[in-house]
Short mmCIF file of C-alpha atoms in Angstrom, two decimals:
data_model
loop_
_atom_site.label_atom_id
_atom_site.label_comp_id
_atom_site.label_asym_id
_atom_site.label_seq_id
_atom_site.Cartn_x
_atom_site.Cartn_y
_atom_site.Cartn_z
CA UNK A 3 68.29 145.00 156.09
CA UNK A 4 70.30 141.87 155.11
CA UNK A 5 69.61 141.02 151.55
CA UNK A 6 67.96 137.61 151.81
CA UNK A 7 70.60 134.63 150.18
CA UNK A 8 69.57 132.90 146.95
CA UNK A 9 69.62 129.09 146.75
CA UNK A 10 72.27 127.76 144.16
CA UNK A 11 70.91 125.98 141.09
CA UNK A 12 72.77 122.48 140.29
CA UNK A 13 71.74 121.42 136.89
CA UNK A 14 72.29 118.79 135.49
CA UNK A 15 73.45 117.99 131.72
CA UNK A 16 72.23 114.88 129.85
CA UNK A 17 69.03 115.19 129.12
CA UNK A 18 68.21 118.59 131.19
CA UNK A 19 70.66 121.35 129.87
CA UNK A 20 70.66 119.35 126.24
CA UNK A 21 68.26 116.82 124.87
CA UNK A 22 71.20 114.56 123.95
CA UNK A 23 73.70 112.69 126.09
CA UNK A 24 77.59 113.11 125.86
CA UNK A 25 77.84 109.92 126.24
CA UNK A 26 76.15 108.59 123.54
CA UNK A 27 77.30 111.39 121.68
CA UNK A 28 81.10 110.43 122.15
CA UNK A 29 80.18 106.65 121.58
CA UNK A 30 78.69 107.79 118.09
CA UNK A 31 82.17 109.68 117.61
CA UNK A 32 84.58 107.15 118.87
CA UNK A 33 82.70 104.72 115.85
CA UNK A 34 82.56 107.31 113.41
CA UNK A 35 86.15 108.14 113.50
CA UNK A 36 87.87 104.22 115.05
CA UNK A 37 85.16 101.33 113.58
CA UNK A 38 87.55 99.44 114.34
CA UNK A 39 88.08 99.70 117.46
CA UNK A 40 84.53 99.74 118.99
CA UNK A 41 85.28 96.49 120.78
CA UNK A 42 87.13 98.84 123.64
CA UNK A 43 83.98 100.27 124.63
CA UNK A 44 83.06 97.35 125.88
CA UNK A 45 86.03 97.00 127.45
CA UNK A 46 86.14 99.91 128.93
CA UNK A 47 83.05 99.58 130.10
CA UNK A 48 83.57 96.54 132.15
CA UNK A 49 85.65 98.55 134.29
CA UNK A 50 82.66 100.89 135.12
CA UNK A 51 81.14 104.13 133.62
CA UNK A 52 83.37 106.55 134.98
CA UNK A 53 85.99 104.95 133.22
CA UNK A 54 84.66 104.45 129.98
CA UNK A 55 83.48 108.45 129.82
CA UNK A 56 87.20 109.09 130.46
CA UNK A 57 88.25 107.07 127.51
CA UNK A 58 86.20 108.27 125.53
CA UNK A 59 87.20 111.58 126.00
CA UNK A 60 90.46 110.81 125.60
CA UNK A 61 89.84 109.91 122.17
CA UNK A 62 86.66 112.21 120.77
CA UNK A 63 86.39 116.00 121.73
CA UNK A 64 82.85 116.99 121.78
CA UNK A 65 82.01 120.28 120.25
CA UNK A 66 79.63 122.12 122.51
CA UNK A 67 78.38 124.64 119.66
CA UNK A 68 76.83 121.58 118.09
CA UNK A 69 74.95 119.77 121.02
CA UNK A 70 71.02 120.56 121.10
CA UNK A 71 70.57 122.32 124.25
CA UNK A 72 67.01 123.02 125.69
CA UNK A 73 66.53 126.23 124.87
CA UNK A 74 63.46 127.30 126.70
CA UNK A 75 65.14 125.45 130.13
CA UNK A 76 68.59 127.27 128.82
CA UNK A 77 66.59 131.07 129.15
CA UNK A 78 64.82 130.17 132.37
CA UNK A 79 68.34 129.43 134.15
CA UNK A 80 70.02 132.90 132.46
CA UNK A 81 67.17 134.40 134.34
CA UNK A 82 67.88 133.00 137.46
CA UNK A 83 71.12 133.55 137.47
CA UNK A 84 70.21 137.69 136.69
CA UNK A 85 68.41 137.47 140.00
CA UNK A 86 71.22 136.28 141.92
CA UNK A 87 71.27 132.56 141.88
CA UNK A 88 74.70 131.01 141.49
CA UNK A 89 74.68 128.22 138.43
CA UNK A 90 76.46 124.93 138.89
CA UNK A 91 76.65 122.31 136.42
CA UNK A 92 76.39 119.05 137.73
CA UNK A 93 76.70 115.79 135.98
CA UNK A 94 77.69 112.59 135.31
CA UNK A 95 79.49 112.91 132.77
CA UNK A 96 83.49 112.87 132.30
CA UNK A 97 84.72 116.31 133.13
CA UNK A 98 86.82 117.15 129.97
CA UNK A 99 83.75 116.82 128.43
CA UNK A 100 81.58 118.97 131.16
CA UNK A 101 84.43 121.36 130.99
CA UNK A 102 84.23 122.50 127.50
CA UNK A 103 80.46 122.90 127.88
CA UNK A 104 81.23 125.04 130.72
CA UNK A 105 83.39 127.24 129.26
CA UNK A 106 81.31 127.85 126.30
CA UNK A 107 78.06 128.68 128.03
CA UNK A 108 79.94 130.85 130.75
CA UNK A 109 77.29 131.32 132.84
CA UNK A 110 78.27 128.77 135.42
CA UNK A 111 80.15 129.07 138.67
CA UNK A 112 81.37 125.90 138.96
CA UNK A 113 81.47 122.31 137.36
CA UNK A 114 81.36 118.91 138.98
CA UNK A 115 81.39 116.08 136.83
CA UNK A 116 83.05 112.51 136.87
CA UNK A 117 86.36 111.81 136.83
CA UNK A 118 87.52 108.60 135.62
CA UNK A 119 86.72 106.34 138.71
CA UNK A 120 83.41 108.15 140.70
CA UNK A 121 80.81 108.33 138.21
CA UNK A 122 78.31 111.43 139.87
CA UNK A 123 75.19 110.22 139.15
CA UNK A 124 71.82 109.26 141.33
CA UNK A 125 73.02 108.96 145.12
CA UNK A 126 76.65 109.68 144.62
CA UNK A 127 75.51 113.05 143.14
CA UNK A 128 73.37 113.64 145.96
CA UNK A 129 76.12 113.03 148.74
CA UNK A 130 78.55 115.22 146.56
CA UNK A 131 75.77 118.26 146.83
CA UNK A 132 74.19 117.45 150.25
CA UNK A 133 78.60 118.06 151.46
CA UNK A 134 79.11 120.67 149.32
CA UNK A 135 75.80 122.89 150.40
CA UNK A 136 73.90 120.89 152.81
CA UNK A 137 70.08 118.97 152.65
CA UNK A 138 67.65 121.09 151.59
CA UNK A 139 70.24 124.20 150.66
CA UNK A 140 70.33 123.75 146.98
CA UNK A 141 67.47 123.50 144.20
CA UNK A 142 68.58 120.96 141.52
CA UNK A 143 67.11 120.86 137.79
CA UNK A 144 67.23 116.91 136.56
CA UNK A 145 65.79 114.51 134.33
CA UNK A 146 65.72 110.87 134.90
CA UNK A 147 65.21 107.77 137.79
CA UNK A 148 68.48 108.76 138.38
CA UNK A 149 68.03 111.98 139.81
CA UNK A 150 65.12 111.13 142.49
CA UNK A 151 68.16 110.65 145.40
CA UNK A 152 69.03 114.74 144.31
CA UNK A 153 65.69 115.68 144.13
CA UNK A 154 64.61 114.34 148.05
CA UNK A 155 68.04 116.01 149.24
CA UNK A 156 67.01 119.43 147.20
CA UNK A 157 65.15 122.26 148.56
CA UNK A 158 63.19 122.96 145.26
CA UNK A 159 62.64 120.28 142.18
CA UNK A 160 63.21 121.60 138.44
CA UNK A 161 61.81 118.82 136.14
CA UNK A 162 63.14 118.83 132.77
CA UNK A 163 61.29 116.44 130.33
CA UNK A 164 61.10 113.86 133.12
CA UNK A 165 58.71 110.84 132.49
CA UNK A 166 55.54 110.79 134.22
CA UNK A 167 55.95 108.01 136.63
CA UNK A 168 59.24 109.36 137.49
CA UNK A 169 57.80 112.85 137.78
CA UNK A 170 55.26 111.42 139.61
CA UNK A 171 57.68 110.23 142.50
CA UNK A 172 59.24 113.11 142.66
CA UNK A 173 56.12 114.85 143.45
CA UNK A 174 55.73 112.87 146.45
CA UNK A 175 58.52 114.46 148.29
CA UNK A 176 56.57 117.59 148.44
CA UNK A 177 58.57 119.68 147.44
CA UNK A 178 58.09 122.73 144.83
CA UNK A 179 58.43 121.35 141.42
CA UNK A 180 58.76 123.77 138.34
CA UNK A 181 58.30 121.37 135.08
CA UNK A 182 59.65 122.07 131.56
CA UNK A 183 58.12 119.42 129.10
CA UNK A 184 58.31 119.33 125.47
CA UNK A 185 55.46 117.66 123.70
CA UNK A 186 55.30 114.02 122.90
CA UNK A 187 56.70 112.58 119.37
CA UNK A 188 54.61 110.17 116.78
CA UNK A 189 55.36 108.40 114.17
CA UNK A 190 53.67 111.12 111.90
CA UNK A 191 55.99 113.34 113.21
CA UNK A 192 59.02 110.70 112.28
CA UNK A 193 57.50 109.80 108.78
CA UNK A 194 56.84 114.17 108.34
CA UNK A 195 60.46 114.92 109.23
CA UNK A 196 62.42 112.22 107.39
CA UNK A 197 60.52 113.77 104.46
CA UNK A 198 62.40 117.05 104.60
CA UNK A 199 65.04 114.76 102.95
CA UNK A 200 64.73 114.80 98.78
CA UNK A 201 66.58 111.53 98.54
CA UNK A 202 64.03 110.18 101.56
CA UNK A 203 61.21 111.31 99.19
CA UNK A 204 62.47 109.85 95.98
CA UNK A 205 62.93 106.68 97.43
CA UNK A 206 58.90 106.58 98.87
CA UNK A 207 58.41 107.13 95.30
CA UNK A 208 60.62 104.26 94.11
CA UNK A 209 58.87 101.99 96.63
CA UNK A 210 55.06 103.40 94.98
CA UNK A 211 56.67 102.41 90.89
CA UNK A 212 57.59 98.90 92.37
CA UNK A 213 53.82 98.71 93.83
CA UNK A 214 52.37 99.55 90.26
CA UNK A 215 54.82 97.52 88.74
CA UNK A 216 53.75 94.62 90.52
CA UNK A 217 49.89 95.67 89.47
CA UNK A 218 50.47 96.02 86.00
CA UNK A 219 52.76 92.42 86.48
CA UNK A 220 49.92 91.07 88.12
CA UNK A 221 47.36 91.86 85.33
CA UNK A 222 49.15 90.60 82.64
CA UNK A 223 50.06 86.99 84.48
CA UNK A 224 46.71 87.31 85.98
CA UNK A 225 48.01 85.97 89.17
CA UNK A 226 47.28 87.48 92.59
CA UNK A 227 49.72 85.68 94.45
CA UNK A 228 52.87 87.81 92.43
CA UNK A 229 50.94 91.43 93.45
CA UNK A 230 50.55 90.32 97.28
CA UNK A 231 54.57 89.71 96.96
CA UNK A 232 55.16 93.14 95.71
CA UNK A 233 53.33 94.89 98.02
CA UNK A 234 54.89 92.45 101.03
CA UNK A 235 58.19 93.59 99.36
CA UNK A 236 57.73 96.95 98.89
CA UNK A 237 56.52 97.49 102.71
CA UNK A 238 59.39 95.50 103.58
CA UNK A 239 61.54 98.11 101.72
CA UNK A 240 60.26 101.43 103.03
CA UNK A 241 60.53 99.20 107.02
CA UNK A 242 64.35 97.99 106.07
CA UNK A 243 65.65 101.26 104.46
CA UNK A 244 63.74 103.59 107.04
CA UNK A 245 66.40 102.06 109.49
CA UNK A 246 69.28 102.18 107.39
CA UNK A 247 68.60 105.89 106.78
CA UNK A 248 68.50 106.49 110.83
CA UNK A 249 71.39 104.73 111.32
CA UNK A 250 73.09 106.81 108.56
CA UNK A 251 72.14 110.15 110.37
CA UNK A 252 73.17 108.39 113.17
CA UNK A 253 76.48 108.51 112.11
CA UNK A 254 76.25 112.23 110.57
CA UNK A 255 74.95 113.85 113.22
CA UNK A 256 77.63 116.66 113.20
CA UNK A 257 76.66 117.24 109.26
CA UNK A 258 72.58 117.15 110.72
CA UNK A 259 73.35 119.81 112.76
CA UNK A 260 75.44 121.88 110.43
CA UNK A 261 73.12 121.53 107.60
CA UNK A 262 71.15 124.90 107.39
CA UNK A 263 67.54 122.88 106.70
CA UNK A 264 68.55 119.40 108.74
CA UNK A 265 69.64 120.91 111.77
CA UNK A 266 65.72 122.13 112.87
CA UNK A 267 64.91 118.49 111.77
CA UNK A 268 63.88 116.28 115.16
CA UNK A 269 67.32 114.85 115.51
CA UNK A 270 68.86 118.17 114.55
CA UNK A 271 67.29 119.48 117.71
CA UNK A 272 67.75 116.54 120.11
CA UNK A 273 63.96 116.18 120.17
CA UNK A 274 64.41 112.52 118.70
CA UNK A 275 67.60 111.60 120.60
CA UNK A 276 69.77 109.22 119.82
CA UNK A 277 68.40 105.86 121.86
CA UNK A 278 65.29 106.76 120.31
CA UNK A 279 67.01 106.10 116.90
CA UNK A 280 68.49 103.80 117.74
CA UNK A 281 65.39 101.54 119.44
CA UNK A 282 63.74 102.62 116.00
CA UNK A 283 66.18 101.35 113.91
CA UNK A 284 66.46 98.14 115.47
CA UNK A 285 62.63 97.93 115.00
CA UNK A 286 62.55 98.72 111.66
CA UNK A 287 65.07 96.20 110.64
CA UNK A 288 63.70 93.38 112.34
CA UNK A 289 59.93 94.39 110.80
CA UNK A 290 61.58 94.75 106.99
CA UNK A 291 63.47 90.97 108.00
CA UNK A 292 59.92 89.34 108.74
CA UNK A 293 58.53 90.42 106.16
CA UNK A 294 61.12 89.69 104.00
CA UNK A 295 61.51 85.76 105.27
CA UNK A 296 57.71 85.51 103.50
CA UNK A 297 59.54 85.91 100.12
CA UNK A 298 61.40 83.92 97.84
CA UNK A 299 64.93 83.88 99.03
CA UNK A 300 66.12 86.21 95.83
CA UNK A 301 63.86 89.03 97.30
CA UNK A 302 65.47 88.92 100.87
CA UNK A 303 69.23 88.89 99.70
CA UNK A 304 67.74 92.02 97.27
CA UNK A 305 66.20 93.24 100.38
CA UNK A 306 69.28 93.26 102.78
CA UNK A 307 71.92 94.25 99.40
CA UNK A 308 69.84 97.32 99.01
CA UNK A 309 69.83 97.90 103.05
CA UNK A 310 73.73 98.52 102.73
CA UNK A 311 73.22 100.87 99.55
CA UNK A 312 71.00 102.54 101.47
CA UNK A 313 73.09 103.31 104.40
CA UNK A 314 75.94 104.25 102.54
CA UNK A 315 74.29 106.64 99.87
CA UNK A 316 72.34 108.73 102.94
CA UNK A 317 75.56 108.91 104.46
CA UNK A 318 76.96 110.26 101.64
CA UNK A 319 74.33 112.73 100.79
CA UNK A 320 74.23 113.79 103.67
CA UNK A 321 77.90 114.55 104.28
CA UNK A 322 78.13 116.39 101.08
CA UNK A 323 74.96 118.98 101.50
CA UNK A 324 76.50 119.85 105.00
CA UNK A 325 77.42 123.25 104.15
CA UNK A 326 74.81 123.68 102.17
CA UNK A 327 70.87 123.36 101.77
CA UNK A 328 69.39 120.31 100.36
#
């Protein structure tokens, strides 16, 4: 009896095989290490994607022991391939980087990835699989918008933390779908995690002395006005300097990761990824500005001054418990 042929399984990286993009992950290097020289990736990325992952690569090396892969998704395909399916990675991005993930997992075939000028994502990706196994001869494990032209060309649809609408469209090619979804994030689960930081937690309780500073202030002036500013100000504060602390962990992701306690934090694990960070930050900041434009003038250049010190002294702390707990 012939021994019936198992469909390869073409997975794809960003966002599927890791919560984090490369990507993003090299742009956060390349800024990190050359500040200035972050005007090149825009540059670079007037001359398309493909060539700006290629740059990139040719200046950061990603370390693939570091990146926060899916690890639930990561089992499922270690089965598969113990039953006979061949593994392919497939993604868009640059193939140095691909490459080094490849080697490290060793549990793939083969790798195709983009090479400086054809960026392999959405349809391109689709006519790259449909030559290299045929429509409806492959099952392919994605993520994103991006991936619908693969998924209508696959035989089987793996969904890996794909939104709903999108999932939704992808349903409509019926087709098998097997769905791996991690649970949504709140902001209590933000404000609960940026806790596991002591010098997060001492400054919530500088922000509470400022608030019953401005009580006690506002009891002996017996003015309500001043105690409506301190509590504008120290809301501002806690909006301003949440920000400045993302971005700083933003910037120490490596040291997140390393960090015995940090690196099961949300960002440790890629379950807040970096866009999400970044969206908050941006967020935050404008928030603690607002506020801070219905003060007197002193208490917004206090507000932005202490922004910087902020930034700089999570960095710091953060860098220096790497190695160790906090």
């Amino acid at each position: 009896m012939v021994k019936e042929r198992k469909l390869p399984l073409c997975i794809d990286l960003d966002g599927t095989l890791i919560r984090s993009d490369v990507t993003h992950e090299s742009v956060l290097l390349f800024i990190r290490k050359y500040p200035w020289k972050i005007f090149k990736i825009f540059v670079w990325l007037c001359r398309g994607r493909a060539f700006l992952k290629a740059r990139l690569a040719d200046y950061v090396i990603i370390d693939p022991a570091l990146l926060p892969y899916n690890e639930s998704f990561l089992d499922y395909i270690k089965d598969k391939a113990r039953k006979g399916h061949d593994l392919y990675l497939v993604t868009a991005a640059d193939q140095k980087c691909a490459k080094s993930i490849y080697d490290y997992l060793g549990i793939f075939k083969e790798c195709l990835a983009s090479d400086g000028s054809k960026n392999l994502r959405a349809s391109t990706k689709a006519q790259a699989l449909c030559l290299r196994f045929g429509v409806d001869h492959f099952i392919y494990a994605g993520n994103s918008r991006h991936d619908l032209p693969v998924w209508e060309k696959s035989a089987e649809i793996i969904s890996v933390n794909t939104p709903q609408k999108v999932l939704e469209r992808a349903k409509a090619f019926h087709k098998k779908v097997h769905v791996f979804q991690d649970r949504t994030l709140k902001i209590k689960d933000l404000l609960k995690d940026l806790t596991t930081y002591t010098w997060f937690r001492h400054n919530l309780f500088f922000y509470v002395i400022i608030m019953i500073g401005g009580y006690i202030f506002n009891k002996i002036k017996v003015s309500p006005f001043d105690f409506y500013q301190c509590m504008i100000f120290s809301i501002a504060l806690i909006f301003s300097n949440t920000a400045a602390v993302l971005l700083g962990l933003l910037l120490q992701l490596k040291e997140v990761r390393i960090n015995p306690i940090t690196k099961e934090t949300l960002l440790g694990t890629g379950h807040l990824t970096i866009v999400k960070v970044v969206y908050l930050s941006i967020i935050f900041t404008i928030i603690g500005i607002a506020l801070g434009l219905l003060l007197p003038f002193s208490f917004l250049v206090f507000l932005i001054l202490f922004f910087i010190f902020q930034f700089i002294t999570s960095t710091y702390h953060i860098r220096n418990k790497a190695e160790e707990g906090d």
